[in-house]
Amino acid sequence: MLSQGLKSGKINRKVEFSIYQTFPYLEALALQRKINSEMINGSGRESIIICEHEPVYTCGIHQDGNTTNLEGVYFIERGGGITYHGPGQITAYFMINLNQRGINILDLINFVHEVEIQYLEQHGIVAHSRLKKETGVWVGNHKISSTGFALKGGFTLHGIGLNVNTDLQKFSLINPCGFDWSVMTSVSKLNGKTYHMEEEKGLFLKILKENLGI
């Protein structure tokens, strides 16, 4: 049912998929903004980018913590507070035309969370979606994925960071999205093993395409 919301209206519209091993954060940010601008002026195509980043902290518009002890924090237009991106994390960005699909940002968030939940099920992990201050995907009382979107002219950018092999100690320098860092978890921590990230990104993409009906 969630995927039907994203597919409604323009089910045959093409989506450009890009998957990267490691994508420098500022390059990824510039590409998102470029695609968003092109979509606004009518020349761009809906796009989804799946990647990893080198260690970086980003801060959304709802930041309520102290960032003075960090170097190289990027303040960006997405929702949510401060978070960490780095190796071992599936980072996915969604440039989607909400108007043409006849959906709103909450529909998109629910869709993306459902894809993540199905991905985690493949690893024997039962997860659930939370919204508002806690927005993200959770396993019990631990957060395994963070969500933050921006909306410009009916077109989205930014997305999610799903912890697979992520070095969770990197969260100890911040209060991720306003929480104590100990709330964060990962697939690796829960299952006690390390995963091959290219395979994991491929699995995530497969589940994403299945839910889109591609």
Short mmCIF file of C-alpha atoms in Angstrom, two decimals:
data_model
loop_
_atom_site.label_atom_id
_atom_site.label_comp_id
_atom_site.label_asym_id
_atom_site.label_seq_id
_atom_site.Cartn_x
_atom_site.Cartn_y
_atom_site.Cartn_z
CA MET A 1 0.00 0.00 0.00
CA LEU A 2 2.85 2.38 0.78
CA SER A 3 4.47 1.74 -2.58
CA GLN A 4 1.18 2.41 -4.34
CA GLY A 5 1.31 5.93 -2.92
CA LEU A 6 4.65 6.61 -4.59
CA LYS A 7 3.64 4.91 -7.82
CA SER A 8 0.27 6.61 -8.18
CA GLY A 9 -0.42 8.80 -11.14
CA LYS A 10 2.81 8.52 -13.15
CA ILE A 11 3.73 4.88 -12.69
CA ASN A 12 5.70 4.75 -15.96
CA ARG A 13 7.81 7.84 -15.33
CA LYS A 14 11.52 7.06 -15.44
CA VAL A 15 13.72 7.29 -12.37
CA GLU A 16 17.48 7.66 -12.71
CA PHE A 17 19.38 5.42 -10.27
CA SER A 18 23.02 6.02 -9.32
CA ILE A 19 25.04 3.83 -6.95
CA TYR A 20 28.49 4.81 -5.66
CA GLN A 21 31.13 3.06 -3.58
CA THR A 22 32.27 6.30 -1.92
CA PHE A 23 30.91 9.71 -2.95
CA PRO A 24 32.49 12.90 -1.49
CA TYR A 25 29.80 14.64 0.51
CA LEU A 26 30.08 18.07 -1.07
CA GLU A 27 29.92 16.55 -4.56
CA ALA A 28 26.80 14.61 -3.60
CA LEU A 29 25.23 17.75 -2.15
CA ALA A 30 26.02 19.75 -5.29
CA LEU A 31 24.57 17.01 -7.49
CA GLN A 32 21.35 16.88 -5.48
CA ARG A 33 20.91 20.63 -5.72
CA LYS A 34 21.67 20.56 -9.45
CA ILE A 35 19.07 17.85 -10.08
CA ASN A 36 16.55 19.71 -7.93
CA SER A 37 17.09 22.93 -9.91
CA GLU A 38 16.75 21.07 -13.20
CA MET A 39 13.52 19.45 -12.03
CA ILE A 40 12.12 22.83 -11.00
CA ASN A 41 12.85 24.28 -14.46
CA GLY A 42 11.40 21.21 -16.16
CA SER A 43 14.57 19.63 -17.56
CA GLY A 44 15.48 17.22 -14.77
CA ARG A 45 14.55 13.60 -14.18
CA GLU A 46 13.59 12.04 -10.87
CA SER A 47 16.73 10.52 -9.37
CA ILE A 48 17.79 8.30 -6.48
CA ILE A 49 21.42 8.19 -5.35
CA ILE A 50 22.77 5.40 -3.13
CA CYS A 51 26.27 5.80 -1.71
CA GLU A 52 28.66 5.92 1.22
CA HIS A 53 30.55 8.99 2.39
CA GLU A 54 33.86 9.60 4.06
CA PRO A 55 33.27 10.66 7.71
CA VAL A 56 31.21 13.86 7.83
CA TYR A 57 28.70 15.59 10.10
CA THR A 58 25.69 17.38 8.68
CA CYS A 59 23.21 19.61 10.45
CA GLY A 60 19.62 20.20 9.39
CA ILE A 61 17.28 23.07 10.16
CA HIS A 62 16.08 21.66 13.50
CA GLN A 63 19.45 21.52 15.24
CA ASP A 64 19.15 21.94 19.02
CA GLY A 65 22.60 20.81 20.18
CA ASN A 66 26.14 22.15 20.41
CA THR A 67 28.38 21.76 17.35
CA THR A 68 31.31 23.89 18.55
CA ASN A 69 33.50 20.84 19.30
CA LEU A 70 33.31 19.62 15.71
CA GLU A 71 35.27 20.55 12.63
CA GLY A 72 33.78 20.52 9.16
CA VAL A 73 30.08 20.46 10.04
CA TYR A 74 27.90 21.19 7.01
CA PHE A 75 24.72 23.14 7.68
CA ILE A 76 22.15 22.15 5.06
CA GLU A 77 18.50 22.65 4.17
CA ARG A 78 17.11 19.26 5.16
CA GLY A 79 14.83 18.62 8.12
CA GLY A 80 16.15 17.12 11.33
CA GLY A 81 19.16 17.89 13.49
CA ILE A 82 22.80 16.90 13.42
CA THR A 83 23.88 13.44 12.29
CA TYR A 84 26.88 11.51 11.05
CA HIS A 85 27.55 9.91 7.66
CA GLY A 86 30.48 7.65 6.95
CA PRO A 87 31.78 4.33 5.67
CA GLY A 88 29.52 1.38 6.36
CA GLN A 89 26.35 3.45 6.13
CA ILE A 90 23.88 3.23 3.25
CA THR A 91 23.12 6.86 2.44
CA ALA A 92 20.28 7.35 -0.04
CA TYR A 93 19.09 10.61 -1.58
CA PHE A 94 15.68 10.99 -3.24
CA MET A 95 14.93 13.67 -5.83
CA ILE A 96 11.21 13.04 -6.35
CA ASN A 97 8.45 15.10 -7.98
CA LEU A 98 5.72 15.04 -5.34
CA ASN A 99 3.27 17.14 -7.34
CA GLN A 100 3.23 14.89 -10.41
CA ARG A 101 3.00 11.78 -8.25
CA GLY A 102 0.13 13.25 -6.26
CA ILE A 103 1.76 12.53 -2.89
CA ASN A 104 3.14 14.58 -0.01
CA ILE A 105 6.42 14.43 1.89
CA LEU A 106 4.91 12.19 4.59
CA ASP A 107 3.93 9.65 1.91
CA LEU A 108 7.51 9.62 0.68
CA ILE A 109 8.94 9.20 4.17
CA ASN A 110 6.57 6.31 4.88
CA PHE A 111 7.57 4.70 1.59
CA VAL A 112 11.30 5.01 2.27
CA HIS A 113 10.90 3.71 5.82
CA GLU A 114 9.01 0.70 4.50
CA VAL A 115 11.86 -0.07 2.08
CA GLU A 116 14.33 0.11 4.98
CA ILE A 117 12.15 -2.14 7.14
CA GLN A 118 11.99 -4.73 4.36
CA TYR A 119 15.77 -4.51 3.92
CA LEU A 120 16.29 -5.11 7.64
CA GLU A 121 13.91 -8.06 7.55
CA GLN A 122 16.35 -9.71 5.14
CA HIS A 123 18.86 -9.65 8.02
CA GLY A 124 16.44 -11.01 10.61
CA ILE A 125 15.85 -7.61 12.19
CA VAL A 126 12.35 -6.44 13.12
CA ALA A 127 12.17 -2.65 12.81
CA HIS A 128 9.49 0.03 12.88
CA SER A 129 8.99 3.58 11.65
CA ARG A 130 8.73 6.64 13.87
CA LEU A 131 7.78 10.19 12.90
CA LYS A 132 8.02 13.75 14.30
CA LYS A 133 11.03 14.29 16.64
CA GLU A 134 12.00 10.62 16.46
CA THR A 135 11.66 10.39 12.67
CA GLY A 136 13.61 7.42 11.41
CA VAL A 137 13.66 3.64 11.58
CA TRP A 138 14.03 2.04 14.98
CA VAL A 139 14.75 -1.40 16.41
CA GLY A 140 13.12 -1.42 19.81
CA ASN A 141 14.40 1.73 21.50
CA HIS A 142 17.49 2.03 19.30
CA LYS A 143 17.70 4.08 16.13
CA ILE A 144 19.19 2.33 13.11
CA SER A 145 18.40 4.91 10.42
CA SER A 146 17.98 8.69 10.33
CA THR A 147 15.69 10.59 7.95
CA GLY A 148 15.88 14.18 6.73
CA PHE A 149 14.32 15.63 3.58
CA ALA A 150 14.12 19.08 2.05
CA LEU A 151 11.35 20.30 -0.22
CA LYS A 152 11.74 22.93 -2.93
CA GLY A 153 8.97 23.73 -5.36
CA GLY A 154 7.28 20.36 -4.85
CA PHE A 155 10.56 18.49 -5.43
CA THR A 156 12.53 16.68 -2.73
CA LEU A 157 16.21 16.27 -1.97
CA HIS A 158 18.27 14.63 0.81
CA GLY A 159 17.05 11.37 2.36
CA ILE A 160 18.27 8.71 4.80
CA GLY A 161 21.35 7.24 6.47
CA LEU A 162 20.98 3.53 7.32
CA ASN A 163 23.64 2.08 9.63
CA VAL A 164 25.06 -1.23 8.41
CA ASN A 165 28.75 -1.41 9.44
CA THR A 166 28.82 2.20 10.67
CA ASP A 167 31.37 3.14 13.34
CA LEU A 168 28.87 4.09 16.03
CA GLN A 169 31.55 5.80 18.13
CA LYS A 170 31.42 8.64 15.60
CA PHE A 171 28.01 9.55 17.03
CA SER A 172 29.55 10.03 20.50
CA LEU A 173 30.68 13.57 19.56
CA ILE A 174 27.11 14.70 18.94
CA ASN A 175 23.53 14.29 20.09
CA PRO A 176 22.21 12.74 16.89
CA CYS A 177 18.89 14.38 16.06
CA GLY A 178 18.68 15.53 19.68
CA PHE A 179 19.22 12.10 21.30
CA ASP A 180 22.05 10.71 23.38
CA TRP A 181 24.42 8.96 21.00
CA SER A 182 23.93 5.60 22.76
CA VAL A 183 20.53 5.35 21.10
CA MET A 184 22.20 4.55 17.76
CA THR A 185 22.64 0.99 16.51
CA SER A 186 23.58 -0.83 13.31
CA VAL A 187 22.98 -4.08 11.46
CA SER A 188 26.53 -5.14 12.30
CA LYS A 189 26.10 -4.48 16.02
CA LEU A 190 22.78 -6.30 16.19
CA ASN A 191 23.94 -9.35 14.24
CA GLY A 192 27.56 -9.49 15.34
CA LYS A 193 29.09 -9.57 11.87
CA THR A 194 30.53 -7.28 9.21
CA TYR A 195 28.84 -6.93 5.82
CA HIS A 196 30.13 -6.33 2.30
CA MET A 197 28.79 -2.88 1.54
CA GLU A 198 28.51 -3.21 -2.23
CA GLU A 199 26.30 -6.26 -1.73
CA GLU A 200 24.24 -4.42 0.86
CA LYS A 201 23.72 -1.39 -1.37
CA GLY A 202 22.71 -3.77 -4.14
CA LEU A 203 20.18 -5.47 -1.86
CA PHE A 204 18.77 -2.11 -0.77
CA LEU A 205 18.44 -1.04 -4.42
CA LYS A 206 16.72 -4.33 -5.33
CA ILE A 207 14.11 -3.88 -2.59
CA LEU A 208 13.65 -0.23 -3.56
CA LYS A 209 12.99 -1.15 -7.20
CA GLU A 210 10.59 -3.93 -6.20
CA ASN A 211 8.55 -1.44 -4.17
CA LEU A 212 8.54 0.99 -7.10
CA GLY A 213 7.35 -1.77 -9.42
CA ILE A 214 10.46 -1.49 -11.62
#
